[in-house]
XYZ file of C-alpha atoms in Angstrom:
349
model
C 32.353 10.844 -2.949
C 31.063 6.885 -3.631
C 27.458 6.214 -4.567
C 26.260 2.893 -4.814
C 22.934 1.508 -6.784
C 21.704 -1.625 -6.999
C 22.631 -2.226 -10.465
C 25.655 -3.928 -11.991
C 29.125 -2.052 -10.436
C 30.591 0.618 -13.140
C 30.816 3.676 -12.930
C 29.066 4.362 -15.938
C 25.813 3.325 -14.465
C 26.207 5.110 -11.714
C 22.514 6.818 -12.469
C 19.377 5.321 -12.597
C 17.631 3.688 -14.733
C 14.465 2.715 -16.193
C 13.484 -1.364 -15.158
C 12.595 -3.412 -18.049
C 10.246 -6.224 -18.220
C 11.607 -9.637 -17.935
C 10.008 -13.245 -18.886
C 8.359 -15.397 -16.437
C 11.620 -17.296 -16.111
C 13.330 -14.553 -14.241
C 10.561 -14.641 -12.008
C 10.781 -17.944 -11.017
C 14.136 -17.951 -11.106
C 14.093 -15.178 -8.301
C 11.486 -17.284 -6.097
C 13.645 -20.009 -6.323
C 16.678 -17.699 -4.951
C 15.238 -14.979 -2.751
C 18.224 -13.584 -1.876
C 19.521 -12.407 -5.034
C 19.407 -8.629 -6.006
C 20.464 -8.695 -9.300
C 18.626 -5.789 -10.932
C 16.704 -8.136 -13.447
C 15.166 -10.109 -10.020
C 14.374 -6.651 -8.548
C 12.518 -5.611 -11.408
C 10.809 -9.340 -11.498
C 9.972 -8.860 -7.682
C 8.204 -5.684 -8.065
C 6.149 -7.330 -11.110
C 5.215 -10.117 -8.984
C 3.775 -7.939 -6.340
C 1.513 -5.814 -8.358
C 0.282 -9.093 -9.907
C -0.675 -10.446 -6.829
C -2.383 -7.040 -5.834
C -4.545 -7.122 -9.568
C -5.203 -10.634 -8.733
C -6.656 -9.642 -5.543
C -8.361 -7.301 -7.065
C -10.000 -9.791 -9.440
C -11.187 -12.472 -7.077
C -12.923 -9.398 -4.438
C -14.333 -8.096 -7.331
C -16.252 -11.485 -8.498
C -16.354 -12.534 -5.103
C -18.074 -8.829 -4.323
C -19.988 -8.676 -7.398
C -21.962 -12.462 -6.893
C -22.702 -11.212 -3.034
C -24.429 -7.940 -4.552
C -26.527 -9.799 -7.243
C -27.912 -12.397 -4.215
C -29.070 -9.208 -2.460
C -30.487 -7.595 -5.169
C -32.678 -10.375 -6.192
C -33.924 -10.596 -2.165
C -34.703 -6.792 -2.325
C -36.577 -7.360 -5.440
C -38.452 -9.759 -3.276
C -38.255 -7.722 -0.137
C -38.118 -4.116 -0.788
C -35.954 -3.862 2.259
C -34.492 -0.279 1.623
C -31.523 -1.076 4.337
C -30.747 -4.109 2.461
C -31.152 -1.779 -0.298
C -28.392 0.076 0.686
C -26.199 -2.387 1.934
C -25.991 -3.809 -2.224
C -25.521 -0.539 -3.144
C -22.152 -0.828 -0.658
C -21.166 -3.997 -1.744
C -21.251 -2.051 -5.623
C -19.502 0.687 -4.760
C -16.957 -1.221 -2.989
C -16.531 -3.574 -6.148
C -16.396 -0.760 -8.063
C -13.468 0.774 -5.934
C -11.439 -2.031 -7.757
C -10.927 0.529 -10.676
C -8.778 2.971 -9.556
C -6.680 0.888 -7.954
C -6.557 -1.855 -10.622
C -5.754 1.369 -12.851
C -2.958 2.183 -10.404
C -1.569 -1.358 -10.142
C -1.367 -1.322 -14.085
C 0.899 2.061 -14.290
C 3.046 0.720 -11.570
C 4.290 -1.599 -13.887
C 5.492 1.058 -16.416
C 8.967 1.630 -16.734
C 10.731 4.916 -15.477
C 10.479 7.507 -18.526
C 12.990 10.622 -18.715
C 9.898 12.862 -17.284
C 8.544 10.236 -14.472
C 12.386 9.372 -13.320
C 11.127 7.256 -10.426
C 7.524 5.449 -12.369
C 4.625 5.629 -12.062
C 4.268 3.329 -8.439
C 2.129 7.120 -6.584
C -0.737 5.994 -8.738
C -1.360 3.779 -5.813
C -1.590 6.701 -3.305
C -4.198 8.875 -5.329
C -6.408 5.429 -5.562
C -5.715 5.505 -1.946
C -7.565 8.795 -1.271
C -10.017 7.966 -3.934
C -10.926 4.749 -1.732
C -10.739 6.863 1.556
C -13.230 9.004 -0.365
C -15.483 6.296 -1.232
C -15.511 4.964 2.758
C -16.659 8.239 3.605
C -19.280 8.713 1.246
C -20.503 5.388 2.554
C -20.541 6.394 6.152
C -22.467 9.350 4.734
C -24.663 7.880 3.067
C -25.283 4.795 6.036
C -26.018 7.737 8.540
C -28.834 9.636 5.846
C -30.535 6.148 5.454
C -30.707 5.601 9.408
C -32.093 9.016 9.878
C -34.407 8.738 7.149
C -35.394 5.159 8.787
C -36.033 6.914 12.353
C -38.289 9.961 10.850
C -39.965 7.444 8.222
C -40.262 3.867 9.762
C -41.371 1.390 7.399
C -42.496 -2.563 7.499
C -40.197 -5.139 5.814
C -41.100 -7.961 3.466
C -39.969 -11.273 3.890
C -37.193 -10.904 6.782
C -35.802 -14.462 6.506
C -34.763 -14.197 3.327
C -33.613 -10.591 4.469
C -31.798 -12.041 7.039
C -29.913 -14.405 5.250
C -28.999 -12.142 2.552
C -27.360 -9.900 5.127
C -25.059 -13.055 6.362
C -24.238 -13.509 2.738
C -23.406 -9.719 2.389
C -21.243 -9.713 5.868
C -19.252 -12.925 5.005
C -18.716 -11.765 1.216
C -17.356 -8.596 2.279
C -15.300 -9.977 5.562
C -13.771 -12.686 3.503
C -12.644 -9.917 0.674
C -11.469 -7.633 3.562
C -9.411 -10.304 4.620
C -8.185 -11.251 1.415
C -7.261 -7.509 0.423
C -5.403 -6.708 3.917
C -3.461 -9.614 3.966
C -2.195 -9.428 0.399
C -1.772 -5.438 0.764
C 0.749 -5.486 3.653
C 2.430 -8.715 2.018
C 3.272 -6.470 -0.866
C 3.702 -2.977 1.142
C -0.057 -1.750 -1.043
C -1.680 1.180 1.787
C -3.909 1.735 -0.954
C -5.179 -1.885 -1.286
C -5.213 -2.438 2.712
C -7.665 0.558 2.988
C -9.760 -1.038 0.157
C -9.557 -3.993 2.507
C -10.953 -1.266 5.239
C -13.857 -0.342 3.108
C -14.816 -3.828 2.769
C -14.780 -4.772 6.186
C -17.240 -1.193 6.767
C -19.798 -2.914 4.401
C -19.696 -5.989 6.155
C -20.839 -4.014 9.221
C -23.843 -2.360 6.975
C -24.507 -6.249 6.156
C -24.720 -6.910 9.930
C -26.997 -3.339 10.923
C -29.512 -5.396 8.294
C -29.203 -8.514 10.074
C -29.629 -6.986 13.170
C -32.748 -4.549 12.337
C -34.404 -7.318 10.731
C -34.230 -9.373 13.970
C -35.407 -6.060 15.233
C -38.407 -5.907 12.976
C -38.987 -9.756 13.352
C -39.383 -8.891 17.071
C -41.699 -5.765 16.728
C -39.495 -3.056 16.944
C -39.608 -1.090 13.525
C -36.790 1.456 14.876
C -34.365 -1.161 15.394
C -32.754 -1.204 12.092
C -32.038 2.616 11.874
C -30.951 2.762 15.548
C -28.389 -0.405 14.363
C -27.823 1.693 11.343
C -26.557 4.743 13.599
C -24.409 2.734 15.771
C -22.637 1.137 12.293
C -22.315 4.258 10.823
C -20.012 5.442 13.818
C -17.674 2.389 13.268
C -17.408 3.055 9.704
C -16.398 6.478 10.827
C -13.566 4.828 13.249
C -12.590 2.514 9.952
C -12.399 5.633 8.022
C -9.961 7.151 10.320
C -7.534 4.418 9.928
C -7.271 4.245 6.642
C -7.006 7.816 6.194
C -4.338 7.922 8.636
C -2.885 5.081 6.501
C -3.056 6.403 3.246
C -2.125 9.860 4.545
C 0.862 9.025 6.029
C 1.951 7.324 2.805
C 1.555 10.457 1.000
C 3.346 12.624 2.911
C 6.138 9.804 2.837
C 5.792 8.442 6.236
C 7.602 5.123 7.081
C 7.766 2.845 10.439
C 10.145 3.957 12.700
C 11.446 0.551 13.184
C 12.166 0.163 9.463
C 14.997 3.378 10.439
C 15.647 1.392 13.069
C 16.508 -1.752 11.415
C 18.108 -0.139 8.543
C 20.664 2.279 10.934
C 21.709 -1.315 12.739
C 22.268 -2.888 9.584
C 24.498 -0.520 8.547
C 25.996 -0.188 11.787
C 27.364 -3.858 11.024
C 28.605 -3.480 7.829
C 32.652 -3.314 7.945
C 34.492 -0.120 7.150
C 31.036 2.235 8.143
C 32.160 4.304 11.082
C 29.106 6.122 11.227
C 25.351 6.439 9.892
C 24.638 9.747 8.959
C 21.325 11.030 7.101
C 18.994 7.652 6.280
C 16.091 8.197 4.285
C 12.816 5.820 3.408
C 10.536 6.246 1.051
C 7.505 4.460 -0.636
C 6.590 4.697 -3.952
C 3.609 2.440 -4.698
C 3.919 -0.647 -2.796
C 7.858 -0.290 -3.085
C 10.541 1.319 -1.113
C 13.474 3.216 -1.704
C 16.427 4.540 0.483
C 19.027 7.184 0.685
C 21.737 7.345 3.266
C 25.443 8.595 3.919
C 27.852 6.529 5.837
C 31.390 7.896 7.062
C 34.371 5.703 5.823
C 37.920 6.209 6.347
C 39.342 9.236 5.047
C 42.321 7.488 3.489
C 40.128 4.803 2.075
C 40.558 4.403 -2.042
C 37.568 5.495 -4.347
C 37.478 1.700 -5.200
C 37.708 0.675 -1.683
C 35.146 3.086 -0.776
C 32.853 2.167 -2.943
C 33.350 -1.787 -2.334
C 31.888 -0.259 1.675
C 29.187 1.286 -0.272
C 28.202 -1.892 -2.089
C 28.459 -3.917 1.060
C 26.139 -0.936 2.785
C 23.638 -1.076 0.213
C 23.789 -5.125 0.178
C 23.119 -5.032 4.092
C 20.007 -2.320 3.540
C 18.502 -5.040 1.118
C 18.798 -7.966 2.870
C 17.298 -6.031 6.172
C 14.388 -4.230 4.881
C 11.871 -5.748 3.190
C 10.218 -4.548 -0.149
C 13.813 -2.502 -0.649
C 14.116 -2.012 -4.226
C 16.281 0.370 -4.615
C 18.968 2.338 -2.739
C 21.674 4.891 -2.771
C 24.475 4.853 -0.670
C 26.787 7.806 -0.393
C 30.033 7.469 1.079
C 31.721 10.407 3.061
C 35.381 10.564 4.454
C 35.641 10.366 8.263
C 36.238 13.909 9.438
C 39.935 15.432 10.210
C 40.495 17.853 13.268
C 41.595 21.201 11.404
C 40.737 20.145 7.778
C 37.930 21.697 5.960
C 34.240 20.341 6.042
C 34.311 18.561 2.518
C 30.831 19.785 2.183
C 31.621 23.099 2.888
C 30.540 24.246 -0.907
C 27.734 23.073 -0.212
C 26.666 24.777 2.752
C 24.852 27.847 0.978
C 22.283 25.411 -0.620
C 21.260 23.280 2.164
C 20.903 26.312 4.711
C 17.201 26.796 4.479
């Protein structure tokens, strides 16, 4: 039986591995040749990505933190309580920076003897912890607009109201952005659904806007009714990123990835078959396991030179591969025993 890895051919190191760090020249070195999968630019690759996902985190969080302190100096001025509570979102979803800042920081740690594959599902418990946070905000957007309806009160100053809802909506839809497009550029869940919660308090931003015009206009119900109707698409945000970060921890991948990876293989010469193909995330990274059928008469070093190939195709076809495990099997013989046979009694249940 031939397994490949992804790091340098011998038997020896036939096993994993923990990464190691490597200087910043390795890093360039690997954007300046994308295509190599040298263990060293693996490693480098991975670093790179949860860099880009702290530096996201960095520029939401001052971009977050400057919109909340230009709406708390306008309710200061205002005592708008919906405004009020839309700074209080815009905190919280700074704040949600933390865990997954904390996450992004163990992913970097290398492999230990006890943590064999890192420490990358930190990013899936700061996943739930965000999911968690967008539904405390939905929670806490529907008390406020029921409070609002039984308790109706006047607002100071809507202009200035007004405008610091704008400033809330595009801070927090320029972060969303920012966060979504740099999560699924570096395979984060966990930093798309913080990207989620964002956009949900750009909506709170725009239930001010809109119950201020309310108020401006008469109507001192408007902002909770607004406040109601937000609070059910913060709901609908919630239940995408909860289907997103759920999925991811119960190891869910796209179908097409499967797809793409069985056709890959498919191509690859000596592979008669694709048998079991497996996909996994960890963090922001993916891993694979599969079996391909080679010919029975083929040498161990011949089979594994198929297995290298295999695993070479699987990298260049899936993207954010780090790491995979190929496992050679011989191509089954009318009237010779299954070679797995021994096996049988452990994989029966």
């Amino acid at each position: 039986m031939t397994e490949s890895h992804h790091h340098p051919h011998t038997h020896a190191d036939h096993h994993p591995h923990p990464p190691h760090r490597h200087p910043l020249r390795h890093r360039v070195a690997h954007l300046l040749k994308p295509h190599s999968h040298d263990t060293a630019d693996k490693v480098d690759a991975a670093l790179e990505s949860s860099a880009r996902g702290m530096r996201a985190l960095w520029v939401s969080l001052a971009v977050l933190g400057a919109t909340a302190l230009a709406q708390a100096v306008v309710v200061l001025m205002s005592g708008s309580v919906a405004l009020l509570g839309d700074t209080a979102h815009n905190a919280a979803d700074a704040l949600t920076a933390v865990p997954l800042g904390i996450a992004f920081v163990l992913g970097r740690r290398a492999a230990t003897r006890r943590f064999t594959y890192g420490y990358g599902r930190a990013e899936d418990l700061a996943g739930l912890a965000i999911v968690l946070t967008i539904a405390a905000s939905a929670a806490f957007a529907g008390w406020a607009a029921v409070e609002r309806l039984l308790d109706p009160r006047p607002v100071q100053h809507l202009p200035a109201v007004a405008v610091a809802a704008l400033v809330g909506f595009a801070g927090n839809e320029w972060v969303a952005r920012y966060r979504i497009r740099v999560g699924r550029d570096i395979g984060s869940a966990a930093l798309v659904a913080d990207g989620l919660h964002a956009r949900t308090d750009g909506f709170t931003s725009l239930a001010v806007l809109l119950g201020a015009g309310g108020a401006a206009l008469g109507w001192q119900r408007a902002d909770p009714v607004v406040g109601l109707a937000i609070t059910v698409a913060i709901l609908l945000v919630l239940r995408d990123a909860a289907r997103e970060v759920f999925r991811r921890v119960l190891d869910a991948v796209d179908p097409a990835l499967v797809d793409r990876a069985e056709r890959a293989l498919g191509q690859v010469p000596g592979v008669h078959a694709v048998g079991e193909l497996r996909l996994r995330w960890i963090g922001h990274r993916l891993r694979a396991e599969v079996a391909v059928v080679v010919d029975g008469e083929a040498t161990v070093r011949q089979a594994h030179a198929i297995a290298v190939d295999a695993e070479h195709a699987l990298l260049h076809a899936i993207p954010r591969l780090t790491a995979a495990l190929v496992h050679a099997d011989p191509a089954p013989v009318p009237g010779t025993a299954d070679p797995h046979q021994a096996l049988a009694h452990h994989t029966a249940h």
